[in-house]
Coordinates of C-alpha atoms in Angstrom, one line a residue:
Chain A
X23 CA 19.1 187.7 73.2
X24 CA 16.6 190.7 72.3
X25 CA 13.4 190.0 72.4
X26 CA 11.1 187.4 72.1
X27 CA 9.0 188.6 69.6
X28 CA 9.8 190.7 65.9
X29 CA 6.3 191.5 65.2
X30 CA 6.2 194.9 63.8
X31 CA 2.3 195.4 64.6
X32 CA 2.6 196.5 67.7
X33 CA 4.1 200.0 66.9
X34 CA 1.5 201.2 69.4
X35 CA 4.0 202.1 72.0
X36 CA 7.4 201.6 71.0
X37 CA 10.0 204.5 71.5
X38 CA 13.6 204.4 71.0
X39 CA 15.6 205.0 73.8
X40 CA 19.3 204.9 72.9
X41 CA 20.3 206.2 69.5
X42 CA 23.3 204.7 67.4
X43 CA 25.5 207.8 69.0
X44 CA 24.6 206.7 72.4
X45 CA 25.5 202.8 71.2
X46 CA 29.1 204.5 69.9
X47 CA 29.9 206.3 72.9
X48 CA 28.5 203.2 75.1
X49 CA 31.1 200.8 73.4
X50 CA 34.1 203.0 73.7
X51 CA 33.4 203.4 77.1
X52 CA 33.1 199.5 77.7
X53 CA 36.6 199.1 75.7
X54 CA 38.2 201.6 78.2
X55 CA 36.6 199.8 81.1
X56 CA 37.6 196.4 80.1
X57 CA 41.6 197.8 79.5
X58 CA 41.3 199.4 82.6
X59 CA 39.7 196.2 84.8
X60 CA 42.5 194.3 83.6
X61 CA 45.3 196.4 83.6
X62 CA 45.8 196.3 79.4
X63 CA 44.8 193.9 76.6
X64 CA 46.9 190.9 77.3
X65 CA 45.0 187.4 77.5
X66 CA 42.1 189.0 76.9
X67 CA 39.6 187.4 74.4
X68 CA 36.5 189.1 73.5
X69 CA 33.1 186.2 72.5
X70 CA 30.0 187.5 71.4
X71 CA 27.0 185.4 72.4
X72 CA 24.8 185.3 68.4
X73 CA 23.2 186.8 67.1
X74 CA 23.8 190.5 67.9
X75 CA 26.2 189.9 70.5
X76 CA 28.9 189.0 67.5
X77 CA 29.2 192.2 65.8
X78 CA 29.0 194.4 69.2
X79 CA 32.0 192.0 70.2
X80 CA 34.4 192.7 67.5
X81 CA 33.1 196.6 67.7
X82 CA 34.5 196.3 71.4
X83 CA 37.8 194.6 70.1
X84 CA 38.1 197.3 67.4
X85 CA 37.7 200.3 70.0
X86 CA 40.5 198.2 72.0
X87 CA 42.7 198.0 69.5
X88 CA 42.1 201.9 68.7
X89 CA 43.7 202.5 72.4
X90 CA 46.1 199.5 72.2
X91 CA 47.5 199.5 68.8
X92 CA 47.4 195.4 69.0
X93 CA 44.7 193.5 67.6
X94 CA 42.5 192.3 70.2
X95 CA 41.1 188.0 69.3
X96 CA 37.3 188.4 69.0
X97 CA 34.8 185.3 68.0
X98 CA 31.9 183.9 68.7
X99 CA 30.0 181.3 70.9
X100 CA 26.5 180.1 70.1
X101 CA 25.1 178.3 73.3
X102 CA 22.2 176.9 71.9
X103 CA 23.2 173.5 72.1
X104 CA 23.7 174.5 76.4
X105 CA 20.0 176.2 76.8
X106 CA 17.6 175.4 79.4
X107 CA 14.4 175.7 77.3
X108 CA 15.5 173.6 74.2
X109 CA 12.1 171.0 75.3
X110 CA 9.8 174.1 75.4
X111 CA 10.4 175.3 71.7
X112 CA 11.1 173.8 68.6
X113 CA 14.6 172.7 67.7
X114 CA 16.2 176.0 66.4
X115 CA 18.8 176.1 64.3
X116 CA 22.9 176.3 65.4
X117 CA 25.0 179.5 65.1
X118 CA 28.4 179.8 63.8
X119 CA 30.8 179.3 67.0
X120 CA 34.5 181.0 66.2
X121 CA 36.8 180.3 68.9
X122 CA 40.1 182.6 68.3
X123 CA 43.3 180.7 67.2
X124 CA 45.2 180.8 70.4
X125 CA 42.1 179.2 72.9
X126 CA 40.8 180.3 75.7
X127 CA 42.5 178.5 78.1
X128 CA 44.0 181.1 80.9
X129 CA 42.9 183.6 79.1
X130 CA 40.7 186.7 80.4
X131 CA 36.9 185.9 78.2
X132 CA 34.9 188.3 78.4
X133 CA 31.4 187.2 77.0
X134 CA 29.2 190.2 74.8
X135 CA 25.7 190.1 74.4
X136 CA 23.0 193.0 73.7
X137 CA 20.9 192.6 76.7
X138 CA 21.2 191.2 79.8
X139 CA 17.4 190.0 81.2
X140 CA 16.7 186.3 82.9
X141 CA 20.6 185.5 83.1
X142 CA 20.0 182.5 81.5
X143 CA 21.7 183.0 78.3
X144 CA 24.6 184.0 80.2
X145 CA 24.1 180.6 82.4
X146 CA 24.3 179.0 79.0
X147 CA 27.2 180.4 78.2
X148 CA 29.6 180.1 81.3
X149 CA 29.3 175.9 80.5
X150 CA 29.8 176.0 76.9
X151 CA 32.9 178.3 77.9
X152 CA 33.6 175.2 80.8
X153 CA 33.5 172.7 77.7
X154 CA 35.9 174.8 75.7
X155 CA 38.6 175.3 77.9
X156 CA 39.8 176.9 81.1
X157 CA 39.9 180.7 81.3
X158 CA 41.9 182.9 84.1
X159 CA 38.6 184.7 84.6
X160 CA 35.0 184.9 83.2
X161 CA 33.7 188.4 82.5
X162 CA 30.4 189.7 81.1
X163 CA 29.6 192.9 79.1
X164 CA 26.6 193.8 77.8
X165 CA 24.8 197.1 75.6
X166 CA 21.6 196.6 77.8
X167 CA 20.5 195.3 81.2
X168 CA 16.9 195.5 82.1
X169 CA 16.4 194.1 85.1
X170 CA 14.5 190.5 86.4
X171 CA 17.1 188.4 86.8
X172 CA 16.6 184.8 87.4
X173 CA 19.8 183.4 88.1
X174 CA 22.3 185.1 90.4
X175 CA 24.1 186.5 87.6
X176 CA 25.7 190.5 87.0
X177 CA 27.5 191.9 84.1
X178 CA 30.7 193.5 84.8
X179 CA 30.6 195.7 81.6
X180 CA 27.2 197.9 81.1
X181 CA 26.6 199.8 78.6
X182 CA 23.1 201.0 79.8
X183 CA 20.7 200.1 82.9
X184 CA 17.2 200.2 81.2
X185 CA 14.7 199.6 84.0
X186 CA 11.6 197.9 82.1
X187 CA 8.4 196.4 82.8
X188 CA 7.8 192.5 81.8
X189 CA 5.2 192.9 79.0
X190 CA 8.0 195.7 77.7
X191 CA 10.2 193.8 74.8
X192 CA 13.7 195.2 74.3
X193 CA 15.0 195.4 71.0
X194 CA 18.5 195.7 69.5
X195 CA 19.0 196.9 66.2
X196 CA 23.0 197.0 64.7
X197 CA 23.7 198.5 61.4
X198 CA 25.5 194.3 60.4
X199 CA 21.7 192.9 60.7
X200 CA 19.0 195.7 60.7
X201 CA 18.9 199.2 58.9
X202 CA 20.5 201.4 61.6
X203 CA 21.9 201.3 65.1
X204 CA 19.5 201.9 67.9
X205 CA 17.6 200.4 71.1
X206 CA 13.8 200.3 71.0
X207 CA 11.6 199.6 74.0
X208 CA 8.1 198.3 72.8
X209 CA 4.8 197.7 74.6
X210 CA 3.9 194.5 73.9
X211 CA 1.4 191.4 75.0
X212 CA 3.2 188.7 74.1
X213 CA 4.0 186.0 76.9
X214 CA 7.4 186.7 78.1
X215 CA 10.6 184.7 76.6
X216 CA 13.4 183.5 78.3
X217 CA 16.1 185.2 77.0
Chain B
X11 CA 11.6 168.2 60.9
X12 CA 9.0 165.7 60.7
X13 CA 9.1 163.5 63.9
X14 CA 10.8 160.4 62.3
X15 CA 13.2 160.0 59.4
X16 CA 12.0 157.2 57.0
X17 CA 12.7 158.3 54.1
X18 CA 14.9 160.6 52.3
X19 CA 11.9 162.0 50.7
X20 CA 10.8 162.9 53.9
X21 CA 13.1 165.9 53.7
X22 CA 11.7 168.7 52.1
X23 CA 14.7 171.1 50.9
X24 CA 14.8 173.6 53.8
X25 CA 14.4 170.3 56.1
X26 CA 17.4 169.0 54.6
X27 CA 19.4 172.5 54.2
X28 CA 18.8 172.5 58.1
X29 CA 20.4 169.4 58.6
X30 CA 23.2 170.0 56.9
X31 CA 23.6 173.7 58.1
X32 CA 23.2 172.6 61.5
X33 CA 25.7 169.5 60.9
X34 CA 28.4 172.3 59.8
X35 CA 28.4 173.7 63.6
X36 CA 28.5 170.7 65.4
X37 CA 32.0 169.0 63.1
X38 CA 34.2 171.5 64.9
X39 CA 32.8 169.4 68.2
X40 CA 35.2 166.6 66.8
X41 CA 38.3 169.5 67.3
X42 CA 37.2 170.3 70.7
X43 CA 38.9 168.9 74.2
X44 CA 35.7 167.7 75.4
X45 CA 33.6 166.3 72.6
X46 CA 30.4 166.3 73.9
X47 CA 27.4 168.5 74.5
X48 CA 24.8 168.4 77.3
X49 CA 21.6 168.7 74.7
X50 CA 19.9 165.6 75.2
X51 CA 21.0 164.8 78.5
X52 CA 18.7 162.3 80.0
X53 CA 17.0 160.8 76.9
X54 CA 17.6 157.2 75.7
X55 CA 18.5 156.4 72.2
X56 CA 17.9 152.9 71.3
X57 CA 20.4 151.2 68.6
X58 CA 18.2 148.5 67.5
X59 CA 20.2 146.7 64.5
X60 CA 18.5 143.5 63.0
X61 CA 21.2 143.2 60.3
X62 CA 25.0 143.5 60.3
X63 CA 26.4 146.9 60.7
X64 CA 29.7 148.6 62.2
X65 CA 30.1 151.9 61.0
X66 CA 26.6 153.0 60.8
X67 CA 26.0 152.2 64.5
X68 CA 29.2 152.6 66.0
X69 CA 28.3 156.5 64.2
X70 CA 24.9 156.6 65.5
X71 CA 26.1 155.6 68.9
X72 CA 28.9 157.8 68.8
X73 CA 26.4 160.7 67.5
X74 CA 24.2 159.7 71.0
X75 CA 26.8 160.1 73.2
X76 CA 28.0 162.9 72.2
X77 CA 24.9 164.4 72.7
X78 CA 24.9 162.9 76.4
X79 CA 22.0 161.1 75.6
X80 CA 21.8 157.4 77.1
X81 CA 22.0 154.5 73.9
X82 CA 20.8 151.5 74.6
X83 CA 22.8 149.0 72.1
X84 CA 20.6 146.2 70.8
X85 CA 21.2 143.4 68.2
X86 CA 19.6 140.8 67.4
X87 CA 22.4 138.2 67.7
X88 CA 22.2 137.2 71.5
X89 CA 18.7 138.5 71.9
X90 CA 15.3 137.1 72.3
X91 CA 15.1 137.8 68.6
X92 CA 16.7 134.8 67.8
X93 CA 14.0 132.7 70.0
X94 CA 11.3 134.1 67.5
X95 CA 10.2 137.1 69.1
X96 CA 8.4 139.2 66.8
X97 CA 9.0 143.1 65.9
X98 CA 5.7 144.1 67.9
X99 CA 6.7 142.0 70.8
X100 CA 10.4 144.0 70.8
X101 CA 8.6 147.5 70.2
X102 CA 6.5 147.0 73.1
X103 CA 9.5 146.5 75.5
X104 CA 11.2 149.5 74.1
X105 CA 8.0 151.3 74.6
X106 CA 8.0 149.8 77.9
X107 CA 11.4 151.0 79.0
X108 CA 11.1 154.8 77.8
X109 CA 12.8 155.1 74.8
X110 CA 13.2 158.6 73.3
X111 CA 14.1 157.6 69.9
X112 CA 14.5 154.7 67.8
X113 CA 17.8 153.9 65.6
X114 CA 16.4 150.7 63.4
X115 CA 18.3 148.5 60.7
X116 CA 16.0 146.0 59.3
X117 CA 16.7 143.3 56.6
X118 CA 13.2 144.0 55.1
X119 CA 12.3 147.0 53.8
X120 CA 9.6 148.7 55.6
X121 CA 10.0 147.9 58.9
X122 CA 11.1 151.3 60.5
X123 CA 7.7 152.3 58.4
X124 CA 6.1 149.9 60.3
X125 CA 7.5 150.5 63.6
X126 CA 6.6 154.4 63.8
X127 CA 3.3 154.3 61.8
X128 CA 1.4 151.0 63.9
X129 CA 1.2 153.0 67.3
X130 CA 3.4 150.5 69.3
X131 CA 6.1 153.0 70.3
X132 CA 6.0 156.8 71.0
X133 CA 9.4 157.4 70.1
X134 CA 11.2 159.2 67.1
X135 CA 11.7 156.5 64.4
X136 CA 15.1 156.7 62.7
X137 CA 15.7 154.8 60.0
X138 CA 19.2 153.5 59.7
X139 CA 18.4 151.0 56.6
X140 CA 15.8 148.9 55.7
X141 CA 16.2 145.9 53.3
X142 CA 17.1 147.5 50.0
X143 CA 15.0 150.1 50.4
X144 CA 16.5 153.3 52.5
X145 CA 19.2 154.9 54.1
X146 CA 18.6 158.5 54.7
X147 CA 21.2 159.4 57.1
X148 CA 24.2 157.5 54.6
X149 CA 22.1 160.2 52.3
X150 CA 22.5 163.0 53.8
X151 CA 26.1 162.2 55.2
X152 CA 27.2 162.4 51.6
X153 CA 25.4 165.3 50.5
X154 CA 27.1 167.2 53.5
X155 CA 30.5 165.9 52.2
X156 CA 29.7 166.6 48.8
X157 CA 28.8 170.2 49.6
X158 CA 32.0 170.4 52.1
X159 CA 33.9 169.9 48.2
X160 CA 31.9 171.1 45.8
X161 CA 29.9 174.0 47.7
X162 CA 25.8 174.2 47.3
X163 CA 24.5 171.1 45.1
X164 CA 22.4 173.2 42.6
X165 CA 23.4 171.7 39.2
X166 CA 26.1 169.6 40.3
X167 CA 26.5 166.5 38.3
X168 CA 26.2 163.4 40.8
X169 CA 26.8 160.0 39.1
X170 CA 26.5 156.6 40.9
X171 CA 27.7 153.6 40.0
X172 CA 26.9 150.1 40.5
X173 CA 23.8 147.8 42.1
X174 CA 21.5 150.1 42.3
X175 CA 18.6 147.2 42.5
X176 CA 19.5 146.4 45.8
X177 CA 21.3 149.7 47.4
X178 CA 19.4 151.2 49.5
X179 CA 22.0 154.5 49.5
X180 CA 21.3 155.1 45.8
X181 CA 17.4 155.2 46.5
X182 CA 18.1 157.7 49.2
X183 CA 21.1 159.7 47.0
X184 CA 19.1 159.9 44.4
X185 CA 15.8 161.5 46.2
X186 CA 18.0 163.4 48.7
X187 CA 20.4 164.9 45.8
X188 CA 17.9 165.9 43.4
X189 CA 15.6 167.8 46.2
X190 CA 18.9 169.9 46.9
X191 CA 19.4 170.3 43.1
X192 CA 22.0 168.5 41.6
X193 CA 21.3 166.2 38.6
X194 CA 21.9 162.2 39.2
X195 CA 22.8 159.9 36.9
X196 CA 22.6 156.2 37.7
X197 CA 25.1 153.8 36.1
X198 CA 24.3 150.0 36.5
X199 CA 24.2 147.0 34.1
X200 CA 20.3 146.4 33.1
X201 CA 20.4 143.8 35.5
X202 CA 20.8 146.0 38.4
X203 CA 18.9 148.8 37.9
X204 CA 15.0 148.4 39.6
X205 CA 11.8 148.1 37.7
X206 CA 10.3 151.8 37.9
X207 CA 13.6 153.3 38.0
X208 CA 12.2 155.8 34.7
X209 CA 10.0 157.3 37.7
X210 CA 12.8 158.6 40.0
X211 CA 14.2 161.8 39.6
X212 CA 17.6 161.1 37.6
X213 CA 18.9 160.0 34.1
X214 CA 20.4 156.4 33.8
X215 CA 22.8 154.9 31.8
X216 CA 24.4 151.5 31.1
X217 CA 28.0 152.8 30.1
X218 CA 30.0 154.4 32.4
X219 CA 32.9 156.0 30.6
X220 CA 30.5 158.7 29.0
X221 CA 29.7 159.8 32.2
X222 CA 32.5 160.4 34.0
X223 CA 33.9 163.0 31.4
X224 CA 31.6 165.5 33.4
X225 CA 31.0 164.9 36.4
X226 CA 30.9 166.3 40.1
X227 CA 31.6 163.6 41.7
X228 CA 31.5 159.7 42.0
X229 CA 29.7 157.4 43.7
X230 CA 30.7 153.4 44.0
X231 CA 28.3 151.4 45.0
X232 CA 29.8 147.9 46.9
X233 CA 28.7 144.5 45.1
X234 CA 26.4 143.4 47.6
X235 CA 27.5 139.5 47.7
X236 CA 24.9 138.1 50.4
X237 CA 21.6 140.1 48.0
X238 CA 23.4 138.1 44.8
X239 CA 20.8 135.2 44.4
X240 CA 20.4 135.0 40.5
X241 CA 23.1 135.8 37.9
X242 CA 22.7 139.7 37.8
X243 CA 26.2 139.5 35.4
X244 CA 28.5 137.3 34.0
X245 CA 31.6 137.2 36.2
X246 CA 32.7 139.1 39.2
X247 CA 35.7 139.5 36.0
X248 CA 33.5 141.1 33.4
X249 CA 31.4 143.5 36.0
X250 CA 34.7 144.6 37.4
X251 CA 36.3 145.7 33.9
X252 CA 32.8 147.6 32.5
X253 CA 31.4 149.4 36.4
X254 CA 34.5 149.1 38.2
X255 CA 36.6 152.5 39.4
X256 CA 39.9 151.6 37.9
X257 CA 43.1 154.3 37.6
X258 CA 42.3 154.7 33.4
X259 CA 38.6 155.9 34.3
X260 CA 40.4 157.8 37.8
X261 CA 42.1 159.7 35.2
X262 CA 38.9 160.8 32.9
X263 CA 37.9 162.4 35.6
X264 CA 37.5 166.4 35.8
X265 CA 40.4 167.5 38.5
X266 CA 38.4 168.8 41.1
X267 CA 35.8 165.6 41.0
X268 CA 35.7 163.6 44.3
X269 CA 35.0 159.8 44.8
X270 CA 32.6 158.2 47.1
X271 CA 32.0 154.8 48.4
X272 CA 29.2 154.4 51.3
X273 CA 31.7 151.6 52.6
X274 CA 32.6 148.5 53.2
X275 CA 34.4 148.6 50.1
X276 CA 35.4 145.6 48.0
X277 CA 38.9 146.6 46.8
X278 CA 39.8 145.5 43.1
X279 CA 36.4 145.0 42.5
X280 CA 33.5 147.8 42.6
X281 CA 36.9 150.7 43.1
X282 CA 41.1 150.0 42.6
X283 CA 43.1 150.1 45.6
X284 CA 44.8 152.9 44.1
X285 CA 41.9 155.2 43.8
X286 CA 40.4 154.2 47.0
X287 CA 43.4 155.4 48.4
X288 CA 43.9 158.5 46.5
X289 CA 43.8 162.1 47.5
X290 CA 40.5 162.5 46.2
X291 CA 38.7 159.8 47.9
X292 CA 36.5 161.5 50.2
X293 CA 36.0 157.9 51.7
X294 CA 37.5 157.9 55.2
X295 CA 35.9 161.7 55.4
X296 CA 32.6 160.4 54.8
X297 CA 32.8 158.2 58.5
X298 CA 33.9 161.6 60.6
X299 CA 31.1 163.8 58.8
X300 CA 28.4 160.9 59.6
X301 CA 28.4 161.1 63.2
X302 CA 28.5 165.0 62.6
X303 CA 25.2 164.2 60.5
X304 CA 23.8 161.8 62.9
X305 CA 23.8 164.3 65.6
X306 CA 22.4 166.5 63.8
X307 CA 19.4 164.6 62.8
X308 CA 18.8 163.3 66.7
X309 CA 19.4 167.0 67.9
X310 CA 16.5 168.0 65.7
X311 CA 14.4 165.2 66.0
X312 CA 14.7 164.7 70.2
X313 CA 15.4 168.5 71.3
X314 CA 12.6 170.5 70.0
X315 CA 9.0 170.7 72.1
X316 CA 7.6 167.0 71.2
X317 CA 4.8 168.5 69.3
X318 CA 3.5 165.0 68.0
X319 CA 2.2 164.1 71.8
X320 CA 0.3 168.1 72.2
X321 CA -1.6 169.4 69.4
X322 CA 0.1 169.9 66.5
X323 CA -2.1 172.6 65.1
X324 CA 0.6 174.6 67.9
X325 CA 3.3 174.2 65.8
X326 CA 5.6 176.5 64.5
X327 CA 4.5 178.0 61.3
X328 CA 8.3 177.1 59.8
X329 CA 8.1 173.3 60.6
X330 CA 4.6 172.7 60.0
X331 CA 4.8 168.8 59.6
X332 CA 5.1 166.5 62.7
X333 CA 3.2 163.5 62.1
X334 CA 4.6 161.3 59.2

């Protein structure tokens, strides 16, 4: 998930560092990575992690299916019901999960999401995918990784290494949620989140 | 969310929207290979039934465990309650033994009220009906299945049918379906509607044929035999032919109306076989989308940061109410 907070006060000392043509060109190089990891499109299934994790999930399916000329099974998979911190906040509401028609059992998932930070989301995500079926393999792509890690986890699939400071938020914007494409990296006090 | 459910009226809109909302995601869990979801994973939910029940707490305790929370079943056949002891005395053991939440069903109305407002437990209160009072959860289970058919409730025309003196699911229908908009109209002999029924939110009516012409759908109340201690109408006979669901009034309805019936039904009386059975009798639909409901009222009581035992002024600003 993006950030912990949305507070547009602190305009202070935000910058954006990756534009919607570096976001483009990002994805179409994660769709040729992921056809060329796995030697073509078959089994694959692509699962965004919501919220912005969905649409940059059926992007990367769309770019595959560009170079493949088959359609490539995108969905979704909320994890909230699998986080670690659901007795630290209030109860949040669910997210749409979309599993594709033909399961994921033996097939190659690879889970989407905008940026990768504690690992925990991800952590989330690898037992709702454990309660949903049995893949081949697990594999992770993301738009962002910035660093502090909690958990021993990695993304396969990066689309940019951000190296950030912990009172730095990282914010995705995609044109199917906010005005325009874009990354912004904003100076910020609030306590950190776990996303 | 408040940090019980008492009442229907409890719910503001948004609250109940979120209960709903959230009960959409989790009715694909029924689909699923492995129905269940590691949420509440170490807390205890305590069934604790006074009164007669199958469905509602086979649902609740089907609703717990799917949540991997740990239910405690209690009734009060084969307990100390039937060597006198008294509500306190059996709130103060469940205190004593941890529980997260509590699932009541009381034969007097009030007692979940009781029970979460006298300081004797900690716990979440849920009230699974009390007397002829409430049942919010049977409430919101049809409102989800209502909306499942009819889409969002604004200006849907809800009418239900039957004892409404001493159903507690038309108290909670009625507050629960006007808060999300739709427009309620009771339909009881004189006898069975309650004193002060001109106060609640709906229109009433002692004939049902001009009714059904219009509506959404149809709610049958059951003939509660065991509340029956005066002469609320002539013969089971008579009440069957004027406020009974037979195929001539089936057919009056508008074709995309569904029919309700909070169970257990009494066939040939309150509803015809025939109709009970029909293709638009939501009625075995209603069980499978009340555990659905269920879990979505304990996720959203028992998962959040238990605001009511730190300061609530630390609340989020969006669910501003935690003490009821």
């Amino acid at each position: 998930m993006s950030s912990a907070s949305r507070s547009h006060d602190h305009t202070a000392a935000s910058r954006e560092v990756i534009d919607a043509s570096d976001i483009a060109r990002a994805l179409t190089r994660i769709a040729h990575e992921i056809l060329e990891r796995n030697k073509g499109s078959a089994n694959v299934v692509i699962l965004g992690i919501p919220t912005r994790g969905v649409p940059l999930a059926a992007r990367i399916a769309a770019a595959m299916a560009n170079v493949e000329g088959v359609e490539i099974p995108a969905g979704s998979l909320d994890i909230t019901m699998y986080r670690d911190d659901l007795r630290l906040h209030p109860a949040r509401a669910l997210e749409p999960t979309d599993i594709p028609a033909g399961g994921i059992d033996d097939a190659v998932v690879i889970l989407v999401d905008d940026v990768l930070f504690s690992g925990r989301t991800i952590r989330a995500a690898l037992d709702a995918v454990n309660d949903l079926g049995r893949p081949a393999a697990v594999q992770l792509a993301v738009l962002v990784d910035r660093g502090h890690r909690q958990l021993p986890i990695r993304a396969d699939f990066v689309g940019k290494n951000l190296p950030t400071s912990l009172s730095e938020t990282v914010r995705v914007t995609l044109s199917e949620y906010d005005d325009n494409d874009g990354v912004v990296i904003s100076n910020t006090n609030v306590s950190r989140g776990s996303s | 969310m408040k940090h019980h459910l008492l009442s229907s009226a409890d719910l503001a809109r948004d609250d109940a929207v979120l209960v709903l909302d959230t009960a959409a995601e989790l009715l694909s869990l029924a689909d699923r290979p492995i129905k269940k979801l590691p949420t509440l994973r170490g807390r205890t939910i305590v069934n604790l039934f006074f009164e007669d029940s199958t469905r509602t707490r086979i649902s609740f305790e089907a609703a717990a465990k799917r949540l991997s929370a740990d239910v405690i079943n209690f009734s009060a056949k084969g307990s100390s309650v039937s060597k006198g002891e008294s509500l306190k005395d059996t709130a103060l053991t469940l205190e004593a033994m941890g529980a997260d939440a509590v699932v009541i069903r009381h034969g007097s109305s009030g007692a979940p009220h009781r029970l979460a407002n006298s300081g004797w437990v900690r716990s979440s209160v849920v009230n699974a009906g009390d007397g002829t009072h409430e049942h919010p959860t049977q409430a919101l289970l049809d409102a989800f299945t209502m909306r499942k058919h009819l889409g969002d409730l604004d200006a849907k025309r809800v009418t239900i049918v039957g004892d409404v003196l001493h159903s507690r699911v038309a108290r909670s229908n009625a507050l629960l379906l006007s808060t999300l908009g739709a427009e309620v109209t009771l339909v009881a002999p004189p006898t069975l509607l309650p004193v002060g029924v001109e106060t609640w939110p709906v229109q009433t009516s002692y004939d049902l044929d001009t009714s059904l012409d219009k509506c959404d759908a149809v709610m049958m109340l059951r003939v509660q035999a065991e509340r029956m201690d005066a002469a609320f109408f002539p013969s089971a006979r008579e009440y069957s032919r004027r406020y009974g669901l037979d195929d001539r009034r089936f057919k009056r309805l508008p074709e995309h109306a569904i029919v309700m019936h909070p169970g257990p039904m009494n066939r040939g009386m309150e509803i015809s076989a025939d109709v009970a059975d029909s293709a638009r009798s939501v009625i075995v639909e209603q069980v499978s989308n009340g555990v659905a409901v269920r879990m979505a009222v304990l996720y959203l009581l028992l998962s959040g940061a238990d605001l009511s035992r730190t300061d609530p002024t630390a609340s989020d600003s969006t669910k501003p109410e935690v003490v009821s």
